[in-house]
Short mmCIF file of N, CA and C in Angstrom, two decimals:
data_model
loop_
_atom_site.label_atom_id
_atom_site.label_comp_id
_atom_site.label_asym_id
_atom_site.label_seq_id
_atom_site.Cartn_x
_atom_site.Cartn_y
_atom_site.Cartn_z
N UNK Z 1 -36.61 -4.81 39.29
CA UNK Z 1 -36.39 -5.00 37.87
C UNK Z 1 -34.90 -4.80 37.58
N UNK Z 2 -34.56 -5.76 36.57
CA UNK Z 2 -32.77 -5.41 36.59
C UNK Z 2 -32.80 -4.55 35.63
N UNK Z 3 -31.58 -4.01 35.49
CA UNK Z 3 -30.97 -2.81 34.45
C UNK Z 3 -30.33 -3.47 33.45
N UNK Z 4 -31.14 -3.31 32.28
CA UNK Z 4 -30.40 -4.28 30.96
C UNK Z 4 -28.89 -3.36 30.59
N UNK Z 5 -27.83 -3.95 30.42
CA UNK Z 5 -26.70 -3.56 30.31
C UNK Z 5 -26.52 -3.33 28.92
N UNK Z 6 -25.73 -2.01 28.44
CA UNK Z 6 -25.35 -1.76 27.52
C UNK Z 6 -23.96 -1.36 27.72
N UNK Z 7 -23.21 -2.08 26.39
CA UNK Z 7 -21.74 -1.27 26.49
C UNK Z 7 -21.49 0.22 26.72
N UNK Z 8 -22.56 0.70 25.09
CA UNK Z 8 -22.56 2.24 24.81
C UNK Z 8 -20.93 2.66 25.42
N UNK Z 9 -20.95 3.81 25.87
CA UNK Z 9 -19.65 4.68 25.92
C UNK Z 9 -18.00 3.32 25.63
N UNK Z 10 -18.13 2.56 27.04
CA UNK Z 10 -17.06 1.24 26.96
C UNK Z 10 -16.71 1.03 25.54
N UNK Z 11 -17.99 0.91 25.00
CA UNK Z 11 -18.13 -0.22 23.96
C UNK Z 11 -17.17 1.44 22.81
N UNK Z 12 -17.30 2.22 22.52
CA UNK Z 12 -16.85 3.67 21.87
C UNK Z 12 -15.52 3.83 22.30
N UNK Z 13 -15.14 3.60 23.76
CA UNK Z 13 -13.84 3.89 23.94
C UNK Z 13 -12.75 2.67 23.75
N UNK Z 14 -13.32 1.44 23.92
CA UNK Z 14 -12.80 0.03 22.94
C UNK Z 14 -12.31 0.44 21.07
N UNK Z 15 -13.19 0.87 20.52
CA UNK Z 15 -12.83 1.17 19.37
C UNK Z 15 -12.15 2.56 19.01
N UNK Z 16 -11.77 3.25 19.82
CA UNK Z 16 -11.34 4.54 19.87
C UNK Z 16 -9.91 4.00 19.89
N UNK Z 17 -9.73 3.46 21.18
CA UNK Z 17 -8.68 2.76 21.44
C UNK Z 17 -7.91 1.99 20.44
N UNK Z 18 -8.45 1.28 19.48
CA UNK Z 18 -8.39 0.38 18.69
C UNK Z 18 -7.98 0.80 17.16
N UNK Z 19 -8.91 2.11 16.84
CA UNK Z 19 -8.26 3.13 16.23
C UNK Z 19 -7.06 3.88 16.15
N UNK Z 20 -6.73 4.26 17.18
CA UNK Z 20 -5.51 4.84 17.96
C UNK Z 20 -4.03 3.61 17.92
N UNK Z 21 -4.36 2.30 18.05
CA UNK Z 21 -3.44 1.71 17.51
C UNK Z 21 -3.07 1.34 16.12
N UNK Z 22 -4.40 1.25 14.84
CA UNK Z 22 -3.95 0.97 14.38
C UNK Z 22 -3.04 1.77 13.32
N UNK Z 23 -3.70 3.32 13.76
CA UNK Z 23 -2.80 4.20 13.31
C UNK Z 23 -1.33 4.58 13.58
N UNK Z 24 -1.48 4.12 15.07
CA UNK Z 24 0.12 3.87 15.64
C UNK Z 24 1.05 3.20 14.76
N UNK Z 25 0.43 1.98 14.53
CA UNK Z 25 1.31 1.28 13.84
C UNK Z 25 1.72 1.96 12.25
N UNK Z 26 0.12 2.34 11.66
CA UNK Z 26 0.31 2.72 10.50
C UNK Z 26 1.75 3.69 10.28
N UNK Z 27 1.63 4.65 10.94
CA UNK Z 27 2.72 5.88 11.13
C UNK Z 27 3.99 5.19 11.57
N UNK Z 28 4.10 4.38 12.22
CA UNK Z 28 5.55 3.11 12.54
C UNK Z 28 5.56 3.08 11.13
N UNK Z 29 4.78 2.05 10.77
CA UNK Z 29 4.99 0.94 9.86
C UNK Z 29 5.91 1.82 8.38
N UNK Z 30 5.32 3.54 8.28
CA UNK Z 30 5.56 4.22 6.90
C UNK Z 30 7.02 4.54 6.95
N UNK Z 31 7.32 4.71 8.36
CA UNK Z 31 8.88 4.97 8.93
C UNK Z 31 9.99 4.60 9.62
N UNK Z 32 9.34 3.14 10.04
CA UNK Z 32 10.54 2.23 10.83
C UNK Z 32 10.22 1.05 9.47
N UNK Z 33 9.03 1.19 8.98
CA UNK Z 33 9.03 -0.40 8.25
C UNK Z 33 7.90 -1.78 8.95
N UNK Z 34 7.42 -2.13 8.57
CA UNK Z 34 6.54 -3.61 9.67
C UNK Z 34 7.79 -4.41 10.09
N UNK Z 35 9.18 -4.66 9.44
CA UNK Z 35 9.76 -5.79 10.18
C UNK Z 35 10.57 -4.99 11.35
N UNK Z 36 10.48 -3.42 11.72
CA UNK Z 36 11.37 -3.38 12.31
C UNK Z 36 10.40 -2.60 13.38
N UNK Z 37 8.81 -2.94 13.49
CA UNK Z 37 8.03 -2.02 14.34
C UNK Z 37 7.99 -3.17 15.02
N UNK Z 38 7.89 -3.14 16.38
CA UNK Z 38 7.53 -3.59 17.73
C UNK Z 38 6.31 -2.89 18.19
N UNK Z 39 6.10 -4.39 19.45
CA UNK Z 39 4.20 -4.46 19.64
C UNK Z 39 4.88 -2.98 20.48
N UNK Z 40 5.75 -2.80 21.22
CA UNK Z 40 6.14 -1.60 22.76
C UNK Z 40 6.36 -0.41 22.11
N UNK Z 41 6.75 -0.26 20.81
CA UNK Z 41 6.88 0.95 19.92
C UNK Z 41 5.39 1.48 19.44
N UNK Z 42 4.45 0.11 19.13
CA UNK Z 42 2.85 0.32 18.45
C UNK Z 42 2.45 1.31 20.18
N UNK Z 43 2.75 0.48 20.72
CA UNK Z 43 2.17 1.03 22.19
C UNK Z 43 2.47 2.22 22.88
N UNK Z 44 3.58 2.60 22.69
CA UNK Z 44 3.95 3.77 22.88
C UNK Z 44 3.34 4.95 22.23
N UNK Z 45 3.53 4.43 21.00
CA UNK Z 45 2.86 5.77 19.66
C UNK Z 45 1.78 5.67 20.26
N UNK Z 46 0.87 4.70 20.61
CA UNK Z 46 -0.19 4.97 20.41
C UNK Z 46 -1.33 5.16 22.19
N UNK Z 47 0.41 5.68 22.75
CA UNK Z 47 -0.64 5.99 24.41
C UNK Z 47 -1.15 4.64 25.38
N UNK Z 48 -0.59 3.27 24.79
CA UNK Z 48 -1.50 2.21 25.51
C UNK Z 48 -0.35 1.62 26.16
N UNK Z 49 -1.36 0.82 27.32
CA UNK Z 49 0.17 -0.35 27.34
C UNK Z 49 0.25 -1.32 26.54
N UNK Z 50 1.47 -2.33 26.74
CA UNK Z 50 1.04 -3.56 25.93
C UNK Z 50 0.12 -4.63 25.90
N UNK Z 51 -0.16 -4.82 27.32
CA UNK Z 51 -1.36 -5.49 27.91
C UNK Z 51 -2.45 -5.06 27.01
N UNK Z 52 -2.82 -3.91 26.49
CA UNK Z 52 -4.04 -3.26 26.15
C UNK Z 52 -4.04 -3.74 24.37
N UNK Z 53 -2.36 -3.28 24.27
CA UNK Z 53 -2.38 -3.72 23.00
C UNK Z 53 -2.50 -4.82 22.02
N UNK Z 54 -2.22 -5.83 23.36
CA UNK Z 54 -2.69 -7.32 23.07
C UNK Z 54 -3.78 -7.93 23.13
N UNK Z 55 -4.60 -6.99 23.61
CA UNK Z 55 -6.03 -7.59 23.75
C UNK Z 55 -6.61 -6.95 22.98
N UNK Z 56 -6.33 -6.17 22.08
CA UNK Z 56 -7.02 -5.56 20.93
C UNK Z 56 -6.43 -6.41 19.81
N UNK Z 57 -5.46 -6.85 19.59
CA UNK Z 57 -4.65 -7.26 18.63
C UNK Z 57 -3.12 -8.39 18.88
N UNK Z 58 -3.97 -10.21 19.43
CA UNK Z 58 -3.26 -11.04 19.75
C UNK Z 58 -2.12 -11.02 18.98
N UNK Z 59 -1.77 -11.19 18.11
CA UNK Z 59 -0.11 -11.38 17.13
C UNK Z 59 -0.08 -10.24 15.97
N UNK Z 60 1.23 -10.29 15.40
CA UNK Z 60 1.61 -9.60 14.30
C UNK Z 60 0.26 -9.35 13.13
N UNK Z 61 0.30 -10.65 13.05
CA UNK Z 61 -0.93 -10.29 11.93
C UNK Z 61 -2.32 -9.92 11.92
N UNK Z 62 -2.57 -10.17 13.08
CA UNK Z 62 -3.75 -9.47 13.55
C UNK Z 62 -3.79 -7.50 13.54
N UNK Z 63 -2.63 -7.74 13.89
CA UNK Z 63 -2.25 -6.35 13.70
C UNK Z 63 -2.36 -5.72 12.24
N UNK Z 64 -1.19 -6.65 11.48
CA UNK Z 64 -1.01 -6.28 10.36
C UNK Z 64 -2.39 -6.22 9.40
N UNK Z 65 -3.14 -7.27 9.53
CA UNK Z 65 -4.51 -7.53 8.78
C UNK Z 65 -5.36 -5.98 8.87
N UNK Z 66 -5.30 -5.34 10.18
CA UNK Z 66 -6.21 -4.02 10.70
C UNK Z 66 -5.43 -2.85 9.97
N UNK Z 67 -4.10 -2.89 9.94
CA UNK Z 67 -3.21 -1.79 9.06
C UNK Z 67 -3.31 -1.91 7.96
N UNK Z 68 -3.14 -2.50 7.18
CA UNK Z 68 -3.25 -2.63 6.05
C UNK Z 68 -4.36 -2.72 5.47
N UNK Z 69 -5.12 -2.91 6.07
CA UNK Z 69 -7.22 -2.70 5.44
C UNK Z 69 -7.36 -1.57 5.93
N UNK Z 70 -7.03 -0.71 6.59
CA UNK Z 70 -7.10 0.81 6.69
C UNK Z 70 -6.26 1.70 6.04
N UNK Z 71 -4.81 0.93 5.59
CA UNK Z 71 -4.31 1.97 4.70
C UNK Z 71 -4.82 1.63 3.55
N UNK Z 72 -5.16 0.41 2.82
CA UNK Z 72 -5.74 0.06 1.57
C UNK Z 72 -7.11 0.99 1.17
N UNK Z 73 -7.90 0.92 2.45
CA UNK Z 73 -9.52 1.70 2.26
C UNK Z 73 -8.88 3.48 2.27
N UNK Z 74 -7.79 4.07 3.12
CA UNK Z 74 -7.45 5.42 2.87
C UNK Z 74 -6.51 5.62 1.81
N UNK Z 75 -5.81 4.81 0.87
CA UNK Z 75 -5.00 5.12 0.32
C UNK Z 75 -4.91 3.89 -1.27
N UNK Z 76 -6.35 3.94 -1.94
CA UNK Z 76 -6.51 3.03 -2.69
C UNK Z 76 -5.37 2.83 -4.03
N UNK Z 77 -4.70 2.16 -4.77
CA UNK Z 77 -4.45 2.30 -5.85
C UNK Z 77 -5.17 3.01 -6.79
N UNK Z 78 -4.54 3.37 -7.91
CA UNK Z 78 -4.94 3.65 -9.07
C UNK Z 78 -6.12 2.57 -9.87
N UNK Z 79 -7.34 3.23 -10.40
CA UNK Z 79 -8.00 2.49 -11.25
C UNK Z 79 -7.94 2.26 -12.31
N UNK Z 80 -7.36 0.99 -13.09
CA UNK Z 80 -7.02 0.60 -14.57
C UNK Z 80 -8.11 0.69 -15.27
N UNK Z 81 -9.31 0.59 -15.12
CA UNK Z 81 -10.48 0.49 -16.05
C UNK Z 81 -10.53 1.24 -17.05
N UNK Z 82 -10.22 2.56 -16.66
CA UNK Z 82 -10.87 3.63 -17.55
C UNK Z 82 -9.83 3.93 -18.61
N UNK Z 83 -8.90 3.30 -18.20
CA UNK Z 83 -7.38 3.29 -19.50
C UNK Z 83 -7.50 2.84 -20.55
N UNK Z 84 -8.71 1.33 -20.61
CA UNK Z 84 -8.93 0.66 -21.67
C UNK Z 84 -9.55 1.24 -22.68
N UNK Z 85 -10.30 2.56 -21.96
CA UNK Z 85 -10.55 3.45 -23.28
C UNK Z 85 -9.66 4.20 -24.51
N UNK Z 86 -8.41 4.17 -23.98
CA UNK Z 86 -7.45 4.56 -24.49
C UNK Z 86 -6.22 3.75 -25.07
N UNK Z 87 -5.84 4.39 -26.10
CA UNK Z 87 -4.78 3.23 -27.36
C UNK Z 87 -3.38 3.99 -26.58
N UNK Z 88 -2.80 2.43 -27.16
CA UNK Z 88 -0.95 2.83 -27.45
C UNK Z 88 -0.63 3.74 -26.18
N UNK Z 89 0.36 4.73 -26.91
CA UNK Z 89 0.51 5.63 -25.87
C UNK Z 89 -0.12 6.76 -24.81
N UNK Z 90 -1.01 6.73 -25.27
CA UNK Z 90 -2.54 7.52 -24.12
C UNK Z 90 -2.42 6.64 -23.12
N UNK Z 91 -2.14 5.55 -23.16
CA UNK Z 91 -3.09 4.25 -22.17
C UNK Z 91 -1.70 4.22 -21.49
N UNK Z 92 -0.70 4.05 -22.15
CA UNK Z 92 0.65 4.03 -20.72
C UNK Z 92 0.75 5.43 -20.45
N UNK Z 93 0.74 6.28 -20.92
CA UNK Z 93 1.29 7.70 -20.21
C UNK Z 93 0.23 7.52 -19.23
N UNK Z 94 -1.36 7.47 -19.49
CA UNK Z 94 -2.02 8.37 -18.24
C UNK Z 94 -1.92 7.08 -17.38
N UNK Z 95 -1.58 5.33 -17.55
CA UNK Z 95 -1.60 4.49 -16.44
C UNK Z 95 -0.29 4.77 -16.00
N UNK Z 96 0.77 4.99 -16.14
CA UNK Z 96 1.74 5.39 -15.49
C UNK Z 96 2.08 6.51 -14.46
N UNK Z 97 1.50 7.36 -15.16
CA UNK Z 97 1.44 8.70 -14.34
C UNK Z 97 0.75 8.65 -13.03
N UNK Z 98 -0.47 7.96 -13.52
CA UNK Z 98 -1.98 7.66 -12.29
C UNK Z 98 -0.76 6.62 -11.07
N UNK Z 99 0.02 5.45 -11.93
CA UNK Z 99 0.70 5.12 -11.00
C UNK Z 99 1.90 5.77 -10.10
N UNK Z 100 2.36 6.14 -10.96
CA UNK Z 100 3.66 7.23 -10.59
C UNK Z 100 2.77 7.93 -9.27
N UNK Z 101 1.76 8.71 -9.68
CA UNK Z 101 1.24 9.73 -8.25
C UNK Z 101 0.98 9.03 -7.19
N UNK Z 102 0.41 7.69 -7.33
CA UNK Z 102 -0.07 7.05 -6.20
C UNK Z 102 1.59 6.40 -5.40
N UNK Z 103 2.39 6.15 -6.11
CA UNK Z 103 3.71 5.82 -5.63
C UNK Z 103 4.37 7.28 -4.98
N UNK Z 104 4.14 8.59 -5.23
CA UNK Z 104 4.33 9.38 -4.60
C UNK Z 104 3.62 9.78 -3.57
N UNK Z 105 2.46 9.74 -3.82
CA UNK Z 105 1.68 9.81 -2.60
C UNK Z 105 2.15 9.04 -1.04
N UNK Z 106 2.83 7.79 -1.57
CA UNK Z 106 2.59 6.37 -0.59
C UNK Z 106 3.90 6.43 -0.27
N UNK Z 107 5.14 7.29 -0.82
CA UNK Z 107 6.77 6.74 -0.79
C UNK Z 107 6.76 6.20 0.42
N UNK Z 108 6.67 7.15 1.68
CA UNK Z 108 7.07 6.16 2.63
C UNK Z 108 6.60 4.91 2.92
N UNK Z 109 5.21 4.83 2.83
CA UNK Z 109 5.24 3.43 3.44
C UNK Z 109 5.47 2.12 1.95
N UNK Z 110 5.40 2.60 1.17
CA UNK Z 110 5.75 1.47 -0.25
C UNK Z 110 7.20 1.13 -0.06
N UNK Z 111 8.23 2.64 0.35
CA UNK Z 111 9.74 2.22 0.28
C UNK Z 111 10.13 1.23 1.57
N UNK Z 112 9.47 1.51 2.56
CA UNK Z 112 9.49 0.75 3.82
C UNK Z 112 8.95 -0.52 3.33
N UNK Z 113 7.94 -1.09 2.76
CA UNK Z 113 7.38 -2.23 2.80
C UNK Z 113 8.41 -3.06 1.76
N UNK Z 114 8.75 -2.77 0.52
CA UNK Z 114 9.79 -3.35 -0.23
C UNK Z 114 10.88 -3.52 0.09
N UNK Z 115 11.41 -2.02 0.99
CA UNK Z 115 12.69 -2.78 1.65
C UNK Z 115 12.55 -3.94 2.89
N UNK Z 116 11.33 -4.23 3.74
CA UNK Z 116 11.03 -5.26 4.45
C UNK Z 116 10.99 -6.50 3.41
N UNK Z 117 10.13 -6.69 2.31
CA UNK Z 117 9.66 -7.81 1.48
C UNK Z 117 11.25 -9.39 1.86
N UNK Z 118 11.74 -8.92 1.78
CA UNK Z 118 13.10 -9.80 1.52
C UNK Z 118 13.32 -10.30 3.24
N UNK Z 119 13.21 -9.82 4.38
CA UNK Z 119 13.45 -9.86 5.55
C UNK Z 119 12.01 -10.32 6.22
N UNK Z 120 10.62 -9.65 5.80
CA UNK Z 120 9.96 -10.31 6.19
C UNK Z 120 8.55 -11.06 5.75
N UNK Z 121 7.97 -12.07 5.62
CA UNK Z 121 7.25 -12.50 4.92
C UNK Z 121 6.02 -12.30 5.02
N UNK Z 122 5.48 -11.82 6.19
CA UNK Z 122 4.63 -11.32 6.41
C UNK Z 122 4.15 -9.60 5.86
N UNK Z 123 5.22 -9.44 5.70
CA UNK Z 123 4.76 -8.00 5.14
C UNK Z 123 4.32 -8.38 4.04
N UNK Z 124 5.09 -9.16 3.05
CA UNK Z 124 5.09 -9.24 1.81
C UNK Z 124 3.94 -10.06 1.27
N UNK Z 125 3.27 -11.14 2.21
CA UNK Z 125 1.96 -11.59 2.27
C UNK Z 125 1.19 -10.62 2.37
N UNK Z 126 0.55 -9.65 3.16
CA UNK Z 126 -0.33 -8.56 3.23
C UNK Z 126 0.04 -7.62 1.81
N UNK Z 127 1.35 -6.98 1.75
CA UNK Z 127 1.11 -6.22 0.76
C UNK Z 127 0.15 -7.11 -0.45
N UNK Z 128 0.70 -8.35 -0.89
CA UNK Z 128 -0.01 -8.78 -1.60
C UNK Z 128 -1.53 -9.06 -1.72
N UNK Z 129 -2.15 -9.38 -0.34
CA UNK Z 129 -3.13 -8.86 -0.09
C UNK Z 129 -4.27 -8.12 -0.41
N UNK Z 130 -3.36 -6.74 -0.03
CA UNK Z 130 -4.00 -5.65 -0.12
C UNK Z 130 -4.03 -4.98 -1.38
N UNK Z 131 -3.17 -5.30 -2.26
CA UNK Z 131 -2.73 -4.74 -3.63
C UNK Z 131 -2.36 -5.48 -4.71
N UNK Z 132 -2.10 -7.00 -4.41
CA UNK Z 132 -2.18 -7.61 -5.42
C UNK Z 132 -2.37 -7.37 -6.99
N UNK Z 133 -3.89 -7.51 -6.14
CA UNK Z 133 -5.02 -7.72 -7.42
C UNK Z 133 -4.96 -6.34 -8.18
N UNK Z 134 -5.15 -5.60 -7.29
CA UNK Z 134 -4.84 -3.88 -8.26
C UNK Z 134 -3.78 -4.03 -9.28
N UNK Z 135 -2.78 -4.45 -8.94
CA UNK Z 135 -1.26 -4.55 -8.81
C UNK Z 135 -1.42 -5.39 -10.54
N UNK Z 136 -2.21 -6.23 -10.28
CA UNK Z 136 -1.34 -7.19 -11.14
C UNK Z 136 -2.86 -7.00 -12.70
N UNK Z 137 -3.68 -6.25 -12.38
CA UNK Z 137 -4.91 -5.41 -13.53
C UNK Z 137 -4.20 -4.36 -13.88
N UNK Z 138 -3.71 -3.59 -13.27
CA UNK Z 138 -2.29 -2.54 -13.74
C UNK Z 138 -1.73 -2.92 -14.88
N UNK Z 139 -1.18 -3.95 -14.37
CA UNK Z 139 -0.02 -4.46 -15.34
C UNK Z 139 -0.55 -5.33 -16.75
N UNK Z 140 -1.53 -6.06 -16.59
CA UNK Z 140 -2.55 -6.28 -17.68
C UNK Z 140 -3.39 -5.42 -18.49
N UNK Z 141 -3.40 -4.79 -18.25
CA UNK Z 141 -3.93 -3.19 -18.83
C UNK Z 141 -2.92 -2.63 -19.52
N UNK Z 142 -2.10 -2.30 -18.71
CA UNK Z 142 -1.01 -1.95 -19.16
C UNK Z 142 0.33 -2.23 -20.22
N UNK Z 143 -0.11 -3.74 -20.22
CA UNK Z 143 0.24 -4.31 -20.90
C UNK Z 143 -0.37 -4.46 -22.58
N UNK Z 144 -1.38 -4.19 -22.74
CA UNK Z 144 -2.32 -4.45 -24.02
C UNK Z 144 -1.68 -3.75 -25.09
N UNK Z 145 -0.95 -2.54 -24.97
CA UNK Z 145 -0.86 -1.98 -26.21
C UNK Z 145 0.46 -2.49 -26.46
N UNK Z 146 1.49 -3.23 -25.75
CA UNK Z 146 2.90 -3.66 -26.29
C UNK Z 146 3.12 -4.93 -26.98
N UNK Z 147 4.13 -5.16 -27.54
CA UNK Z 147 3.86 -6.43 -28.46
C UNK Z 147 4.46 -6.82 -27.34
N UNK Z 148 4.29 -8.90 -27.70
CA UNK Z 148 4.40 -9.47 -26.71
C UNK Z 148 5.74 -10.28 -26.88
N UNK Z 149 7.26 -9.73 -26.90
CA UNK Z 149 7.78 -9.61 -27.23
C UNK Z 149 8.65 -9.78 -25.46
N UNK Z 150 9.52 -10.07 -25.44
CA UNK Z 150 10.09 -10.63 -23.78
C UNK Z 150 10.75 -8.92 -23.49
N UNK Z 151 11.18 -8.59 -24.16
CA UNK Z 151 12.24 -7.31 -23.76
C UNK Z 151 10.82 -6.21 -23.67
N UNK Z 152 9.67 -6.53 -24.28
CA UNK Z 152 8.59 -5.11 -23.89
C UNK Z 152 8.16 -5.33 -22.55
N UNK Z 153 7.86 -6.91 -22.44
CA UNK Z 153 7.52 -7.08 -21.31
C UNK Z 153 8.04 -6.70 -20.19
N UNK Z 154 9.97 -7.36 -20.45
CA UNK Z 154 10.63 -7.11 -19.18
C UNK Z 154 10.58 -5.48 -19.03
N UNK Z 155 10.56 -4.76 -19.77
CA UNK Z 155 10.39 -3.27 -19.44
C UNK Z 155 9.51 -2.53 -19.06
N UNK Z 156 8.30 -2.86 -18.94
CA UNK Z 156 6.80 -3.01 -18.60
C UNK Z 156 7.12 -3.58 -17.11
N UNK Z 157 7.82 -4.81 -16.39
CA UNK Z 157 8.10 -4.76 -15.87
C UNK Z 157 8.56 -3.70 -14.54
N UNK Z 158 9.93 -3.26 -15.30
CA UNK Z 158 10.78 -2.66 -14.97
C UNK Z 158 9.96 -1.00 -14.67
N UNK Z 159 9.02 -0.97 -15.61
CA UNK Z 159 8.31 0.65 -15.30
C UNK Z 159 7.37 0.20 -14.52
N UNK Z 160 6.69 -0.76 -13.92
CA UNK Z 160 5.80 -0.88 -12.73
C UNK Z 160 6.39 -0.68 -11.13
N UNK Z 161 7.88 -1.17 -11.58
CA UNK Z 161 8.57 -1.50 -10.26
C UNK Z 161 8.34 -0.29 -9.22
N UNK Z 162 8.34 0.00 -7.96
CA UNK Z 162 8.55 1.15 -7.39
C UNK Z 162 9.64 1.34 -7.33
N UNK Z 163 11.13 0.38 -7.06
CA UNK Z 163 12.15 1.14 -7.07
C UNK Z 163 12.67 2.04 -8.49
N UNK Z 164 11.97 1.17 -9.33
CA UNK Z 164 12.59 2.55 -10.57
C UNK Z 164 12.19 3.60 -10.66
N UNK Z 165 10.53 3.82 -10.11
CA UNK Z 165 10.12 5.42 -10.22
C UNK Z 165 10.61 6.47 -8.94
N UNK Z 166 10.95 5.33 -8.39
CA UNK Z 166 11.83 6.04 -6.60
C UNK Z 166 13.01 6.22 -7.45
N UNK Z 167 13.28 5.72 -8.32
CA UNK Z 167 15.35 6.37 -8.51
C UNK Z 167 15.31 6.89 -9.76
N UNK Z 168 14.31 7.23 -10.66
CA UNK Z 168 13.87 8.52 -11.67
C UNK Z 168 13.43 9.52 -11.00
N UNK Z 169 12.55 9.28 -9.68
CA UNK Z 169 12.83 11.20 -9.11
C UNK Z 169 13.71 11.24 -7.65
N UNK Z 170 14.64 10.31 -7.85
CA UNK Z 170 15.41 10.87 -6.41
C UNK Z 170 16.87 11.34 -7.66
N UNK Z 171 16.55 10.75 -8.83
CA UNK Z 171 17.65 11.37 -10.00
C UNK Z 171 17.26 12.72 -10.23
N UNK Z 172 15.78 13.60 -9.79
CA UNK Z 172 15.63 14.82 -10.00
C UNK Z 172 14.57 15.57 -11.15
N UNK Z 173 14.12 14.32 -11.71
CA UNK Z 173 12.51 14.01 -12.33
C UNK Z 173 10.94 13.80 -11.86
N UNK Z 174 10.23 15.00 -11.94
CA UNK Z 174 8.82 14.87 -11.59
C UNK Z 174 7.93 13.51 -11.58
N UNK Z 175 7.30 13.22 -11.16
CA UNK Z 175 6.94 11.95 -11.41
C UNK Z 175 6.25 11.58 -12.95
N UNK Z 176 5.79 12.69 -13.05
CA UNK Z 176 5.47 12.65 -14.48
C UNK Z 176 6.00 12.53 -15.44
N UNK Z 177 7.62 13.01 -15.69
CA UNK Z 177 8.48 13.56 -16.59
C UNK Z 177 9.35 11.77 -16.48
N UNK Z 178 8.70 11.16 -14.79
CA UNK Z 178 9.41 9.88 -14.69
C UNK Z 178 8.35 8.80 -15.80
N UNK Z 179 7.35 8.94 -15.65
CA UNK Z 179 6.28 8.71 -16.31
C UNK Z 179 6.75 8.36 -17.94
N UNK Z 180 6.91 9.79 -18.45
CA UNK Z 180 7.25 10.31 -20.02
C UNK Z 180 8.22 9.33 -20.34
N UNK Z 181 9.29 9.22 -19.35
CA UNK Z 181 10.88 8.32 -19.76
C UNK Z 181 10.24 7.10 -19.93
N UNK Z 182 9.76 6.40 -19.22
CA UNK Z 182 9.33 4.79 -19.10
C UNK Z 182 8.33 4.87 -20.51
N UNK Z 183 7.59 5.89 -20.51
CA UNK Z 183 6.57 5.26 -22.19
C UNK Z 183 7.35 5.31 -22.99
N UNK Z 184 8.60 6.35 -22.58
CA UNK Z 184 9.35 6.60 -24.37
C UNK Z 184 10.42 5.25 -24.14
N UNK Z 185 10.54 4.36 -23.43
CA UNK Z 185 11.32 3.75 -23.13
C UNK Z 185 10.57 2.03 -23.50
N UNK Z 186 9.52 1.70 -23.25
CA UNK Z 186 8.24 0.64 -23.63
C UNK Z 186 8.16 0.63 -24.99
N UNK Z 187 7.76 2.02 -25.74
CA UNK Z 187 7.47 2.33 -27.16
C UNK Z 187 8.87 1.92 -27.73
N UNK Z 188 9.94 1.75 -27.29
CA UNK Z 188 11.17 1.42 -27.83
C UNK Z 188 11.42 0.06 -28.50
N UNK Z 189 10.56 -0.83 -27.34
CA UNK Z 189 10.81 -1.76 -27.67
C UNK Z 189 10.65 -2.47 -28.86
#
């Protein structure tokens, strides 16, 4: 009688393995950046050779597709929904703030991915991706209580951006207090 074959353990240390890279990269990706991580750098971090690493993950984006759906599922955006319960300035302070923390939470790999966006297109495809849609219900939400007026907008804008809440607390402002400036700064308009 033959012995019906099961992967079992193989089949555990394939995805162990697989795990182990894509966190490799993840931890690259928050501190060298995606355009400046290499497959021999993923491989290194992550104990494999490259041979190994290619057969888990043929090209860049294969790669990138597995990083970025694991940092998206561990590291979700902020939820706009529950803002709509709230007028005027309630609704930008606490969506700002909610954003502000999640931009602190993420600095490294958000400042790494924006400074890639311009150099590589692939990053900037996935981020969109992965955050888009969050990204751009944020800003529609967020948008409801300002008149529609080009200078509220562009400032609405300008307070979603990550580089402005990166250079309100590398100026020495809590994220919150970065938060406070941008509503009192929207309400201006």
């Amino acid at each position: 009688m033959k012995r019906k074959y099961e992967l079992g353990k193989r089949a555990e240390s394939q995805a162990e393995t697989r795990r182990r890279i894509v966190e490799a990269a993840i931890a690259l990706h928050s501190t060298k950046g995606p355009a400046r991580t290499t497959f021999s750098d993923v491989a290194a971090e992550a104990g494999v050779q490259r041979a190994t690493l290619y057969k888990h993950f043929p090209d860049e984006w294969e790669l990138g597709i597995a990083c970025s759906g694991l940092y998206r599922e561990q590291n979700p955006p902020p939820d706009p929904e529950p803002w709509l319960l709230l007028q005027g300035e309630n609704r930008l302070q606490t969506g700002l703030r909610e954003l502000y923390s999640f931009f602190e939470r993420n600095r490294g790999m958000i400042a790494c991915c924006v400074a890639d966006f311009a150099i590589h297109e692939p990053t900037r495809q996935l981020f969109e991706l992965r955050f888009g849609a969050e990204l751009a219900r944020i800003r529609a939400v967020l948008a409801g209580p300002l008149p529609r007026r080009k200078g509220a907008q562009a400032a609405l804008e300008l307070a979603l951006a990550f580089p402005t809440w990166d250079q309100l607390t590398r100026s020495g402002l809590s994220s919150d207090a970065a938060a406070d400036v941008m509503v009192r700064s929207l309400l201006a308009q």
